[in-house]
Short mmCIF file of C-alpha atoms and ligand atoms in Angstrom, two decimals:
data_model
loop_
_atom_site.label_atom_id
_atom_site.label_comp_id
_atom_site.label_asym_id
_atom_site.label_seq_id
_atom_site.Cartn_x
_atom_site.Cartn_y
_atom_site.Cartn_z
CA UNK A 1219 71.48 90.78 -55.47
CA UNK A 1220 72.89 94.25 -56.08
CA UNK A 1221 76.46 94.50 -55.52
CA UNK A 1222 76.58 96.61 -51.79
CA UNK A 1223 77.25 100.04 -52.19
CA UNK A 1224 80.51 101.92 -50.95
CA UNK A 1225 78.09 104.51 -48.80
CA UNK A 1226 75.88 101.30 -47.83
CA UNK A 1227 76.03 102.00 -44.33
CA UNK A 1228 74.99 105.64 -44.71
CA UNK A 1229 71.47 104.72 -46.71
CA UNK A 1230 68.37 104.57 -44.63
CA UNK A 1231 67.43 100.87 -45.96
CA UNK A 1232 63.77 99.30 -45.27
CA UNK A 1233 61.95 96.45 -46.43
CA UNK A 1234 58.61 98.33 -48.08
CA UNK A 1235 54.81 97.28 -47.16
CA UNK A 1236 53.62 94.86 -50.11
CA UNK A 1237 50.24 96.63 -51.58
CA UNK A 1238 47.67 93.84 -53.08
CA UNK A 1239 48.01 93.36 -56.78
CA UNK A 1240 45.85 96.10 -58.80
CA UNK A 1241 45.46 93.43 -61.84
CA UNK A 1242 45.61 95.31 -65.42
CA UNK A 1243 42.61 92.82 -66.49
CA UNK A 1244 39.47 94.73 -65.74
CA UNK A 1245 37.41 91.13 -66.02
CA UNK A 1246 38.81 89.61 -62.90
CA UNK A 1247 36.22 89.46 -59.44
CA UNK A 1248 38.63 92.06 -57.10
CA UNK A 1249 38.43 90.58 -53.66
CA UNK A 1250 42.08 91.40 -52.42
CA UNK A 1251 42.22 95.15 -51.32
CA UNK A 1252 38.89 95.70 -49.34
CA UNK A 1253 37.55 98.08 -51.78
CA UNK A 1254 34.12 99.25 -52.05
CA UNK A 1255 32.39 97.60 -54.67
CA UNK A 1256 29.53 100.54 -54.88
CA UNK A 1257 31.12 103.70 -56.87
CA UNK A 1258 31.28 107.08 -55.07
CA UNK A 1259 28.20 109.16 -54.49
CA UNK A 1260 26.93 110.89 -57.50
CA UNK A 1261 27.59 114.17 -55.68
CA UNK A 1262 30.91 113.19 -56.38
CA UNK A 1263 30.66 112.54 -59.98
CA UNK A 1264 29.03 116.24 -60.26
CA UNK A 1265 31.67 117.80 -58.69
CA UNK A 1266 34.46 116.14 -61.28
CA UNK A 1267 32.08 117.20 -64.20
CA UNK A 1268 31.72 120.72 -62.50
CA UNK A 1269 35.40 120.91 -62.13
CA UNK A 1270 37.38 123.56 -63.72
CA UNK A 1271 41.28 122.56 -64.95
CA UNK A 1272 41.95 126.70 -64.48
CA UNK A 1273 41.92 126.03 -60.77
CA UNK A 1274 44.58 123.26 -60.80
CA UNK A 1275 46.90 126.56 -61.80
CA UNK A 1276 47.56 127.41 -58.18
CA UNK A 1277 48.77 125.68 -55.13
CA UNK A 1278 46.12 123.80 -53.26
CA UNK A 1279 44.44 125.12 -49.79
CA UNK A 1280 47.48 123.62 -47.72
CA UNK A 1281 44.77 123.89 -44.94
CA UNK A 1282 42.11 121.81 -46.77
CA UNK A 1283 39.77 124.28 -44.89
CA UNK A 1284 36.43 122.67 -47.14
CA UNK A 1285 37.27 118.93 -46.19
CA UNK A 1286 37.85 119.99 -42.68
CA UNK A 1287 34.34 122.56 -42.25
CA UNK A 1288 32.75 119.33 -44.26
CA UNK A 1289 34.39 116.60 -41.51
CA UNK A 1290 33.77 118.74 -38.70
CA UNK A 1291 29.87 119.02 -39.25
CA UNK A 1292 29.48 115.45 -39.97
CA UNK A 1293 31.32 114.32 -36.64
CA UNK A 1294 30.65 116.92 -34.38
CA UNK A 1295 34.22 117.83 -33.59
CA UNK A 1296 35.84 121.30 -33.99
CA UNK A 1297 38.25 122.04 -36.73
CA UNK A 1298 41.19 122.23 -34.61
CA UNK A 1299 40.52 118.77 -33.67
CA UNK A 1300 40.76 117.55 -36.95
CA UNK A 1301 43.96 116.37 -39.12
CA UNK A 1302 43.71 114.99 -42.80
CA UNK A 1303 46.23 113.26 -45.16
CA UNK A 1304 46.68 111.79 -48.28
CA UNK A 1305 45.41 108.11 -47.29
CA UNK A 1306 45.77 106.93 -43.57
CA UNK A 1307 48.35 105.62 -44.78
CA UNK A 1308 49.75 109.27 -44.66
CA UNK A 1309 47.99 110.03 -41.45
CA UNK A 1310 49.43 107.06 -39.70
CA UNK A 1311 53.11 107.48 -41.43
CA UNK A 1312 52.94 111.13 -39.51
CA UNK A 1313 51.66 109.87 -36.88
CA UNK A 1314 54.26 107.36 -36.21
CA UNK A 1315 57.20 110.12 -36.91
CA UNK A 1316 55.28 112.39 -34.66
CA UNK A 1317 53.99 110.84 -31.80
CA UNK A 1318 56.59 107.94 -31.33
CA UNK A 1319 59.83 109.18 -30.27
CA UNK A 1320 60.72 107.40 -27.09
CA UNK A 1321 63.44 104.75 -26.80
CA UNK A 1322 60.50 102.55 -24.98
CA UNK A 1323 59.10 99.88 -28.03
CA UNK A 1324 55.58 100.94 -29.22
CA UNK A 1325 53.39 97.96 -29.28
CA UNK A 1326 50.70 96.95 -32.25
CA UNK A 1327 49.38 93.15 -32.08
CA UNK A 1328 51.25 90.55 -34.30
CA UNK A 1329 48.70 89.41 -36.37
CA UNK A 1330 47.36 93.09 -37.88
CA UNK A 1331 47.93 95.70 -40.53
CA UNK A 1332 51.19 94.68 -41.84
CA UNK A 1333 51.96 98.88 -42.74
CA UNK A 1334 52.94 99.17 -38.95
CA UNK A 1335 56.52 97.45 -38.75
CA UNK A 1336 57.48 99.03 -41.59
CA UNK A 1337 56.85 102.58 -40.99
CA UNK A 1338 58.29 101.56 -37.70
CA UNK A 1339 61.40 100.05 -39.32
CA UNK A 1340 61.67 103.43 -41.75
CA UNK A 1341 61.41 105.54 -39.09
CA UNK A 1342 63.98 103.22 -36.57
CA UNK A 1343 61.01 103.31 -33.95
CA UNK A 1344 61.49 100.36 -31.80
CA UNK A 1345 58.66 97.99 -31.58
CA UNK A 1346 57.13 94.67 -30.52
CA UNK A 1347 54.19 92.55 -31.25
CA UNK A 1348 51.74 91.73 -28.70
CA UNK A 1349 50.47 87.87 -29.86
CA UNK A 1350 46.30 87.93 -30.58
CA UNK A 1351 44.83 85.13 -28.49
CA UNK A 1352 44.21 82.05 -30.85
CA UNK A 1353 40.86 83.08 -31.27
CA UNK A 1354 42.55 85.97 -33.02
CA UNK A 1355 41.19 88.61 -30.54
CA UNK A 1356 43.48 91.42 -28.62
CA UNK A 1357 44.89 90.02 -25.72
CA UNK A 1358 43.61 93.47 -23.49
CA UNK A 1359 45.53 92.50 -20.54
CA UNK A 1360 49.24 92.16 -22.01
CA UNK A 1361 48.15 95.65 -24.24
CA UNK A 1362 47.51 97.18 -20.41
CA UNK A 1363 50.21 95.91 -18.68
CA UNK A 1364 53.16 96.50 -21.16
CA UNK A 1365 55.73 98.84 -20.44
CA UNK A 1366 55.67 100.92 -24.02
CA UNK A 1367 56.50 104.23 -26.18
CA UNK A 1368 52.89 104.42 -27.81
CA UNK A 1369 50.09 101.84 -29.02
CA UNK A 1370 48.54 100.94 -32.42
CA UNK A 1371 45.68 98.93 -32.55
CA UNK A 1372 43.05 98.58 -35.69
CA UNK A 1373 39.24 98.31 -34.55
CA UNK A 1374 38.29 96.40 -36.51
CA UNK A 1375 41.53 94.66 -36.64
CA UNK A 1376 42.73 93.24 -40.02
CA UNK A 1377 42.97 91.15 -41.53
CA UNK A 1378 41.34 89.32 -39.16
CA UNK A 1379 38.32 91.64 -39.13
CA UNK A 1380 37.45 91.08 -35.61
CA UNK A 1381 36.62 93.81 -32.96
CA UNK A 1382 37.28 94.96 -29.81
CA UNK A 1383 34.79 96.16 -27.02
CA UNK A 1384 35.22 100.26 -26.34
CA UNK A 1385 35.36 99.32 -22.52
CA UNK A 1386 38.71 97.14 -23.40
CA UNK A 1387 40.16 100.31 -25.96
CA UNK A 1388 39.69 102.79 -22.79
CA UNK A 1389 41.23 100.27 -20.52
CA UNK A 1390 44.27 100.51 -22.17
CA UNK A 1391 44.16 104.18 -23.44
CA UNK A 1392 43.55 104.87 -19.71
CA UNK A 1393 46.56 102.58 -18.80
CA UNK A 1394 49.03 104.63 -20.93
CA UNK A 1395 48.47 108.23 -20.65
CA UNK A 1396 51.71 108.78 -20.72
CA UNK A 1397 51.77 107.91 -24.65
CA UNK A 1398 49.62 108.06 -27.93
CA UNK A 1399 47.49 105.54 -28.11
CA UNK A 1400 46.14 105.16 -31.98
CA UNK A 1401 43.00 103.56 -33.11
CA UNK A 1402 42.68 102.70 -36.70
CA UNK A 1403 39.44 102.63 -37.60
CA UNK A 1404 39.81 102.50 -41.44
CA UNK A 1405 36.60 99.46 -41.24
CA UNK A 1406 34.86 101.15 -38.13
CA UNK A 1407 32.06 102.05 -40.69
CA UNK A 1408 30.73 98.48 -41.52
CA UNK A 1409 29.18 97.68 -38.01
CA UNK A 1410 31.61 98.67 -35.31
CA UNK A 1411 31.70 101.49 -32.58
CA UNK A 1412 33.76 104.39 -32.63
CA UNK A 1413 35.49 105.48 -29.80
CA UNK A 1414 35.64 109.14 -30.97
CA UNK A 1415 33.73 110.12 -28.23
CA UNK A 1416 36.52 108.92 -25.95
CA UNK A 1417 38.55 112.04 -27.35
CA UNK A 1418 37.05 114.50 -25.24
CA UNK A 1419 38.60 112.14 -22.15
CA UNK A 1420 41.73 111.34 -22.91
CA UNK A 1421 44.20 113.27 -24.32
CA UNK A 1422 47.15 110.77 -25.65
CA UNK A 1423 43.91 109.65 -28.09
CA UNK A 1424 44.35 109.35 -31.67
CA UNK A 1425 41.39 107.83 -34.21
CA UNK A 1426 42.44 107.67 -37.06
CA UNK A 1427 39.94 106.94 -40.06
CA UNK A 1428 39.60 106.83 -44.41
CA UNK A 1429 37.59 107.65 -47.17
CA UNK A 1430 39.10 104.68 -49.09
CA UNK A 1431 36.75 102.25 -47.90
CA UNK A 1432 33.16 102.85 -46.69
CA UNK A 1433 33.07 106.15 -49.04
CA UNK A 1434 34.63 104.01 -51.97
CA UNK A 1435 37.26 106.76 -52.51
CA UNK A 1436 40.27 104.29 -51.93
CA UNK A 1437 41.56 105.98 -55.72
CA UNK A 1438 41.20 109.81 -54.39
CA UNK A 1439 43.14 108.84 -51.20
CA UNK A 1440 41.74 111.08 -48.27
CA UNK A 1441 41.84 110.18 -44.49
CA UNK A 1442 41.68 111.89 -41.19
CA UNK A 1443 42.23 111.82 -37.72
CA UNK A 1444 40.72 112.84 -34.85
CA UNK A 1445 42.24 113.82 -31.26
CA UNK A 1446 42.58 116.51 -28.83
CA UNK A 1447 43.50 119.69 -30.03
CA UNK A 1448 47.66 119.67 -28.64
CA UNK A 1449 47.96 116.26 -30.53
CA UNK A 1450 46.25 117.47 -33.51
CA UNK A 1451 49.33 121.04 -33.38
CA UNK A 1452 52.12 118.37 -32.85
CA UNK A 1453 51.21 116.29 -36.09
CA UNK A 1454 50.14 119.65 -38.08
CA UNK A 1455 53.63 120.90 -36.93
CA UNK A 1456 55.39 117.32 -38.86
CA UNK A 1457 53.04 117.19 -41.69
CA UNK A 1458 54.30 121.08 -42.69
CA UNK A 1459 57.47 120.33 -41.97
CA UNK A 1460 57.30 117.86 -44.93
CA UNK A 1461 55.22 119.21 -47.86
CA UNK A 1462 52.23 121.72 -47.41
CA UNK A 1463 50.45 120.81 -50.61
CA UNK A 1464 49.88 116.97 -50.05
CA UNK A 1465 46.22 116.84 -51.14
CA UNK A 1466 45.11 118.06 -54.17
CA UNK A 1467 42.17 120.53 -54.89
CA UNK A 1468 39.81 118.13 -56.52
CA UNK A 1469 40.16 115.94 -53.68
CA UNK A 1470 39.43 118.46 -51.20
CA UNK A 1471 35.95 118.80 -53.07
CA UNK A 1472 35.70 115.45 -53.75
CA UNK A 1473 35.77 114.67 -49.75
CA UNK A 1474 33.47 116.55 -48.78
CA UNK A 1475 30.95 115.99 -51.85
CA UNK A 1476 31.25 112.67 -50.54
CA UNK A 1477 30.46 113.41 -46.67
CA UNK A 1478 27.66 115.50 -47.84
CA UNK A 1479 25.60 112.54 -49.15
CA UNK A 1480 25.33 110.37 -45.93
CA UNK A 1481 22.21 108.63 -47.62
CA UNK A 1482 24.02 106.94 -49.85
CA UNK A 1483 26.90 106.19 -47.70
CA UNK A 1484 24.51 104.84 -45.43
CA UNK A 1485 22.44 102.68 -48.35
CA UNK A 1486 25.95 101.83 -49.62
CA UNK A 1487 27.86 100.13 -46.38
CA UNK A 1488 24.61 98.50 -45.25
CA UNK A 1489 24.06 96.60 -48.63
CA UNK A 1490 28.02 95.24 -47.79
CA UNK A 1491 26.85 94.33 -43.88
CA UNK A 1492 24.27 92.46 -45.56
CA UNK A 1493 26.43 90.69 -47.99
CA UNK A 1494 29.01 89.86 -45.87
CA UNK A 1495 26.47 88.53 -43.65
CA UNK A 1496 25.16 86.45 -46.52
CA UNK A 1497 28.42 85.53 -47.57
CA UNK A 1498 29.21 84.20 -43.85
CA UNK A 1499 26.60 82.23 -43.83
CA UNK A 1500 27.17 80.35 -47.32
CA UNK A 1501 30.80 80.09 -46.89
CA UNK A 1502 30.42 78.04 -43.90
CA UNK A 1503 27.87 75.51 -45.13
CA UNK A 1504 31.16 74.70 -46.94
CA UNK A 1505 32.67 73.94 -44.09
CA UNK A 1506 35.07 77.50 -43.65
CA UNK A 1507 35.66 78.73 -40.90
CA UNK A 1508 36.12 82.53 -39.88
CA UNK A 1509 36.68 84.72 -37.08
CA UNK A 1510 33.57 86.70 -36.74
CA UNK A 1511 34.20 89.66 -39.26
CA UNK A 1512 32.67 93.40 -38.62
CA UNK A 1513 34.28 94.96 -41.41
CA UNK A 1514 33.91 94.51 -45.53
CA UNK A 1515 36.40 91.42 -45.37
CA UNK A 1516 36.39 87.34 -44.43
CA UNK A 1517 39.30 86.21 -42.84
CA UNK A 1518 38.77 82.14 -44.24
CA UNK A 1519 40.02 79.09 -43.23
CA UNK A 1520 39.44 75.21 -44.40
CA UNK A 1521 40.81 72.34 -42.57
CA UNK A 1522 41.23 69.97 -45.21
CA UNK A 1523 42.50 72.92 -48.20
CA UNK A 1524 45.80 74.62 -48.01
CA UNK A 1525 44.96 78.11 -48.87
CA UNK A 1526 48.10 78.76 -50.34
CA UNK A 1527 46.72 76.17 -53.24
CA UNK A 1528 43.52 77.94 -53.14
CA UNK A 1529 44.71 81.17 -53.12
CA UNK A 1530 46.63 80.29 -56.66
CA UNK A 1531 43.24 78.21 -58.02
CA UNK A 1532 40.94 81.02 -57.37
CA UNK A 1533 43.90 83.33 -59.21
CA UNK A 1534 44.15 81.25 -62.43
CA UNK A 1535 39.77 81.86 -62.22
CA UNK A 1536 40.57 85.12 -62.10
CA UNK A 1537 39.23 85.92 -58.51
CA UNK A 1538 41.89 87.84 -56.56
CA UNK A 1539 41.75 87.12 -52.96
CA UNK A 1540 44.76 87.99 -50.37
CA UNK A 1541 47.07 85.66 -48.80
CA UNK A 1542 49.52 86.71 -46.20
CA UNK A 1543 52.55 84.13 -46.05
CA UNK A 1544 53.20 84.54 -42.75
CA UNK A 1545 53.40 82.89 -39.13
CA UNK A 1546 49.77 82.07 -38.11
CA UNK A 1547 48.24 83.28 -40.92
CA UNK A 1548 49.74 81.10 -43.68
CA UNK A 1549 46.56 79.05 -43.77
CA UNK A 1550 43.91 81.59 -44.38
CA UNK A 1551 42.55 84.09 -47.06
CA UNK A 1552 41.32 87.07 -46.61
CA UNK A 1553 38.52 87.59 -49.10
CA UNK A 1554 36.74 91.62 -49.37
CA UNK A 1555 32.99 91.51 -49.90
CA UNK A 1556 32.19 92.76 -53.72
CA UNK A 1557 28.55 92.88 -54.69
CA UNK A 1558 26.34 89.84 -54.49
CA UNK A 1559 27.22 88.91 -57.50
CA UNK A 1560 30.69 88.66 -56.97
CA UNK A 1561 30.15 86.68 -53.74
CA UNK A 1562 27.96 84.70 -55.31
CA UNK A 1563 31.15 84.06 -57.79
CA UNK A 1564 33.42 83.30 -55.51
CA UNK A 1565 31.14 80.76 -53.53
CA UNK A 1566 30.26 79.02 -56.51
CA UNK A 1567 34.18 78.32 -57.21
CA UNK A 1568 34.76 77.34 -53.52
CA UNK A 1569 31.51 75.19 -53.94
CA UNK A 1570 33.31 73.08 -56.71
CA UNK A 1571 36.72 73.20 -55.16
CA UNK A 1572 35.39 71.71 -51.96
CA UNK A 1573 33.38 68.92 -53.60
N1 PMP B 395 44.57 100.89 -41.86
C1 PMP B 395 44.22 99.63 -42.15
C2 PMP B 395 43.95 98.69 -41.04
C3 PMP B 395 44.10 99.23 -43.49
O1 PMP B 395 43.78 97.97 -43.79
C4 PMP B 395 44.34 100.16 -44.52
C5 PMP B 395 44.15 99.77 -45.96
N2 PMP B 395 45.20 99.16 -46.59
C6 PMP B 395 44.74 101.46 -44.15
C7 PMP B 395 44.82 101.78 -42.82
C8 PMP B 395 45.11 102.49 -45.17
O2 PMP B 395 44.07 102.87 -45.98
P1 PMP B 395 44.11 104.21 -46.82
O3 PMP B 395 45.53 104.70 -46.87
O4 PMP B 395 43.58 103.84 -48.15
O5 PMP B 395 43.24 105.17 -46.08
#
């Protein structure tokens, strides 16, 4: 342990989010950060080939005016109803620091993205976990009734990858209008619904959503929000109170190269649907079990193998898969679906382990 400081009590101390390993072997099967297995659209690769370095002389467009025209054509919302960040990991850090300043404890469910206490810790927001039922779905009822300072809720959820019904998102954005309520839809893309249009309704609506996943851009690091245009001023007015210049001009053009090609984005996230779909269905003739997943993960579970023991087996196979050692969760893995080859992989490992 380091030896406490004399000014110890005047540091602003946290314990940081754990990332999943990013393995310096390229030869391993990467199941443990929900990447995309597909590679960018080509429009993407033209515009880094296109790219000249004389432009990286000056500052970046601090308004990121291209990835904004580009996101507001593709969703049908206007600019000034659109924020974007480097990650939504970014857009949800500013979020936090902007829209959850009450002494009242913002709620997020206990089982989720595990980013959430610790941006509340950093930022000495005061929280508290609402349990998932045991099937691992949102307990709707406690989420309406609480008495709270804001909500976070990821639809899908993860790692669990299960959704929840837009009826049961409005019932508790309508419950708490006097706070931001924040849906992370970072997985929304891989088969469930939106509830963008519920921005035009409610005003204390945030959706927040990324380019790391369904448009394989997790490296670039681009995500967005959505909400109404006084809640979209209030987290402008944070962001440029930090840094101006957070995304970079490639990016920019690399975002919306990338929402400009929605055939492949749509050839791209149905091919994972599928194998996830496929991969459910093998997985369990195993005998794992799984809450029902709508995003580009599998939340497993075996009854008769730890999965702390598996986790470490598949590991030493090199096939990364991620375990969360914590309270309800110890006994599962959450595995991202690659390519069909990968799953295929990964099932024929657990098809020997389980022998
Ligand atoms: N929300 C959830 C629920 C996630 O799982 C992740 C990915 N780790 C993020 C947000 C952040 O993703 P990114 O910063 O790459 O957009």
């Amino acid at each position: 342990m380091e030896k406490e400081l004399a000014f110890f009590d005047k540091i602003r101390t946290v314990t940081p989010y754990t990332p999943g390993e990013q393995p310096k072997n390229q030869n391993v099967i990467k199941l443990n950060t929900n990447e995309n297995p597909y590679p960018p659209s080509p429009k993407v690769q033209k515009v880094l080939e296109a790219f000249e370095a004389g432009v990286l002389r000056k500052y970046p467009d601090p308004l990121c005016t291209e990835l904004i025209d580009a996101l507001s054509k593709e969703y049908g919302v206007s600019k000034d109803r659109i924020f974007v960040g480097v990650g939504s990991d970014d857009v949800l850090a500013m979020s936090f620091l902007t829209f959850f300043n009450s002494k009242k404890p913002i709620v997020f469910p206990d089982i989720t993205y595990s980013f959430y206490d610790v941006w509340a810790d950093v930022f000495r927001i005061p929280y508290e976990m609402i349990p998932l039922k045991d099937d691992f779905t949102i307990n709707t009822e406690a989420f309406v009734n609480t008495d709270c300072g804001g909500v976070v809720i990821p639809n899908p959820n993860a790692p669990t990858g299960v959704i929840l019904e837009t009826s049961a998102i409005e019932e508790i954005i309508k419950a708490h209008q006097d706070s931001v309520v924040i849906i992370d839809e970072a997985y929304v893309d891989f088969g469930g619904r939106s509830v963008l249009p519920l921005i035009d309704k409610y005003e204390n609506l945030l959706v927040v959503q990324t380019f790391s996943k369904s448009r394989s851009l997790a490296g670039s690091r681009i995500g967005f929000a959505f909400g109404s245009e006084k809640l979209i001023k209030y987290l402008s007015d944070v962001k440029f109170s930090f840094n101006s210049y957070t995304m970079d001009s490639i990016t920019q053009k690399i975002g919306a190269a990338a929402l400009s090609d929605k055939e492949y984005f749509t050839e791209t996230t149905k091919k994972i649907v599928k194998t996830r779909e496929y991969f459910k269905k093998e997985v369990s003739k195993l005998g794992f079990t799984f809450p029902d997943s709508m995003s580009n993960f599998v939340f497993i579970h075996h009854d008769q193998y730890n999965a702390k023991d598996l986790f470490a087996a598949l590991k030493e196979n090199n096939i990364f898969v991620r375990y969360f050692d914590k309270p309800r969760i110890n006994d599962y893995l959450r595995v991202t679906i690659g390519t069909k080859e990968d799953m295929d992989k990964i099932l024929a490992f657990l098809s020997e382990y389980t022998k």
